[in-house]
């Protein structure tokens, strides 16, 4: 689904065939998702030789993977340049993209949390400042809690903010809690559990229904099997 | 905000340059032609409407409305869709017109957005409204007409998904008991969040049968035969009635011979909340966004104090053009006559001849061109009428 007026400048697209384009976050989630796909019976090579590649074609399984930043996966899928993708629930809440969230893959389990220095006193906090990579998610959460806060968007090393006085609290994703501990922060609220989701473009969901339903069904079996064992 | 640069436009606003304009014009006339042949009468409405009437009735979220004030201080909106303005006319000016009324429009609508590119805030919709007919035949007609128009536009590979919001509402209410709970689940469907839907099913204190019925709703996608699965889920008369409507609609579509183009998706819940019955959306594998859609809205006219059933569709012409842009090659044979002073009459005669035949012809005085080769390179045919008759003069060498 290349969206271009000029056929000559449009990138070669495998979509004419039965190819399925799947956007994946680089790194650990990609590896875990590949594991799920292998167990679901997809013929994938044991490892992909060039890890710097951004587009990986797997002709045996008629799959094309697009590797991107985790936060960008829903964007690719919404615009239809990828038929499907794997995205964390944190990213889904932050980005609010118009895509189908069809399956909880139950990989890379973690949760969103509010954290602060142990000395933090919420009653003394008059104009609470929250530092986070997830301004939209954080704003929504505190609004629901009935608390007005000021959000400061950071792109990484969020734990720094309370240590050097940029913000009083942070909102971030937590898997083991080690990073928080090492920086002397404590969790003050657990917000929501996070897992990776299988997401689908609304047009692909109909135009490639057969292939996508098949993939979802096979993945679902693997995921449910894991849940029971 | 800093002062915009000279070349900047507000977010989501687009220019249409000649090449795209011509392509869209072609698409527009094809679709409009088909609609006209089905007997729909064209109407136009103003771009500005009152916030309290159209803004309210259109069911577009407040953040998506462009608002401004008139001199008396009334809040106005740039129309966010065409269905509500047409409902306004149908309930007022056209109140006395014989029903069922078949109306069509082709207009730009406006929906503000603050995100990145790829989503225009102003776009052209061509659509129809069939007002005062509550039958399945009317629903079938608007779907069949949209498909006929897309086919006429030579859109290669497309599908139309059909749902029924009445069925979804009845089933949810039937299983969940309260409107509040039903609303939660409806929102999950609207947000396309099946994971959230399934989790909510697990969390509610329901019987295992009801749980299965709720999850079963998510599986109601596929061919016409999926209706049999749907039948197993409903228990009340209201549910059966909604399914009956859908079955009648499918009979109509079968009679039109549209089994290949149509798929059933009973989870389809559309953005516009005024829909009450069947809803549908069209997709092409050339584009990542739906090309158009519509549905039955039997309660919208009530907001304009004239309750009556109505159904319709709208095609996004910008998206349809984009989907066709790759599939279709634009054919513009162009002709230029470059002339000098003394042969102007000859050039005029030649141009008039060509234009009479329907061929576009540019007449250009050679003295007005700075770079003759570069200028002429953009035309398929160039005729030089330069110098005294018979002898060709060099560039710009008009003999005075």
CSV table of C-alpha atoms in Angstrom, one decimal, chain A residues 1-7 10 13 15-16 75 77-81 89 94-104 106 136 195 197-198 201-209 212-213 216 220, chain B residues 14 20 23-24 115-119 157-159 161 189-196 198-199 202 218 221 263 265 267-269 271 281-290 318 321-322 325-326:
chain,number,residue,atom,x,y,z
A,1,UNK,CA,0.0,0.0,0.0
A,2,UNK,CA,2.4,2.7,-1.2
A,3,UNK,CA,0.7,6.0,-1.1
A,4,UNK,CA,2.2,8.0,-3.9
A,5,UNK,CA,1.0,9.7,-7.0
A,6,UNK,CA,4.1,8.9,-9.0
A,7,UNK,CA,4.5,5.2,-9.7
A,10,UNK,CA,7.1,4.7,-5.3
A,13,UNK,CA,6.3,-3.0,-2.7
A,15,UNK,CA,2.0,-6.2,-1.7
A,16,UNK,CA,1.0,-7.3,-5.1
A,75,UNK,CA,2.1,5.3,12.8
A,77,UNK,CA,0.2,0.7,10.6
A,78,UNK,CA,-2.3,3.5,10.7
A,79,UNK,CA,-1.0,4.9,7.4
A,80,UNK,CA,-1.2,1.5,5.9
A,81,UNK,CA,2.5,1.2,4.9
A,89,UNK,CA,0.2,-0.9,25.2
A,94,UNK,CA,0.3,7.4,24.0
A,95,UNK,CA,-0.3,7.5,20.3
A,96,UNK,CA,-4.1,7.0,20.0
A,97,UNK,CA,-3.9,5.7,16.4
A,98,UNK,CA,-6.8,4.5,14.4
A,99,UNK,CA,-5.8,0.8,14.2
A,100,UNK,CA,-7.3,-2.5,15.3
A,101,UNK,CA,-5.8,-3.9,18.5
A,102,UNK,CA,-6.6,-7.6,18.0
A,103,UNK,CA,-4.4,-9.7,20.2
A,104,UNK,CA,-2.5,-9.4,23.5
A,106,UNK,CA,1.7,-11.2,26.4
A,136,UNK,CA,-0.4,12.0,26.5
A,195,UNK,CA,2.1,-6.0,27.3
A,197,UNK,CA,-0.2,-6.1,21.2
A,198,UNK,CA,-0.7,-7.3,17.7
A,201,UNK,CA,-4.5,-1.6,9.7
A,202,UNK,CA,-8.3,-1.2,9.2
A,203,UNK,CA,-8.0,-1.6,5.4
A,204,UNK,CA,-5.6,-4.6,5.6
A,205,UNK,CA,-8.0,-6.1,8.1
A,206,UNK,CA,-10.6,-6.5,5.3
A,207,UNK,CA,-8.5,-6.6,2.2
A,208,UNK,CA,-6.1,-9.2,3.6
A,209,UNK,CA,-8.6,-10.7,6.0
A,212,UNK,CA,-4.3,-11.7,8.9
A,213,UNK,CA,-7.0,-13.9,10.5
A,216,UNK,CA,-4.0,-14.0,14.6
A,220,UNK,CA,-3.6,-16.7,19.7
B,14,UNK,CA,-3.7,21.5,0.8
B,20,UNK,CA,-3.9,16.2,-9.5
B,23,UNK,CA,-7.3,13.6,-12.3
B,24,UNK,CA,-9.7,14.4,-9.5
B,115,UNK,CA,-1.3,15.8,13.9
B,116,UNK,CA,1.2,15.2,11.2
B,117,UNK,CA,0.7,15.1,7.4
B,118,UNK,CA,-1.3,12.5,5.5
B,119,UNK,CA,-4.6,13.6,7.0
B,157,UNK,CA,-9.7,-4.2,-6.1
B,158,UNK,CA,-12.0,-3.1,-3.4
B,159,UNK,CA,-14.3,-4.4,-0.6
B,161,UNK,CA,-17.7,-4.1,4.8
B,189,UNK,CA,-15.5,-1.6,19.4
B,190,UNK,CA,-15.4,2.0,18.2
B,191,UNK,CA,-11.8,2.3,19.3
B,192,UNK,CA,-11.1,-1.0,17.6
B,193,UNK,CA,-9.7,-2.3,20.8
B,194,UNK,CA,-10.6,-6.0,20.8
B,195,UNK,CA,-8.0,-6.8,23.5
B,196,UNK,CA,-9.8,-4.3,25.8
B,198,UNK,CA,-12.0,-9.4,25.7
B,199,UNK,CA,-10.5,-8.3,29.0
B,202,UNK,CA,-13.4,-11.6,31.6
B,218,UNK,CA,-15.9,-10.4,17.8
B,221,UNK,CA,-16.8,-11.2,10.3
B,263,UNK,CA,-18.1,-8.7,3.4
B,265,UNK,CA,-18.4,-7.2,9.7
B,267,UNK,CA,-18.1,-5.2,14.8
B,268,UNK,CA,-18.0,-2.2,12.5
B,269,UNK,CA,-18.9,0.9,14.6
B,271,UNK,CA,-17.1,7.5,13.9
B,281,UNK,CA,-17.2,1.3,4.8
B,282,UNK,CA,-15.2,0.8,1.5
B,283,UNK,CA,-11.6,-0.2,1.3
B,284,UNK,CA,-9.1,-0.6,-1.5
B,285,UNK,CA,-5.7,-2.3,-1.3
B,286,UNK,CA,-4.2,0.8,-2.9
B,287,UNK,CA,-4.7,2.9,0.2
B,288,UNK,CA,-4.3,2.5,3.9
B,289,UNK,CA,-7.4,4.5,4.8
B,290,UNK,CA,-11.1,3.8,4.0
B,318,UNK,CA,-9.3,12.9,-2.3
B,321,UNK,CA,-8.2,9.9,-6.4
B,322,UNK,CA,-5.1,8.8,-4.5
B,325,UNK,CA,-3.6,7.7,-9.0
B,326,UNK,CA,-1.3,4.7,-9.2
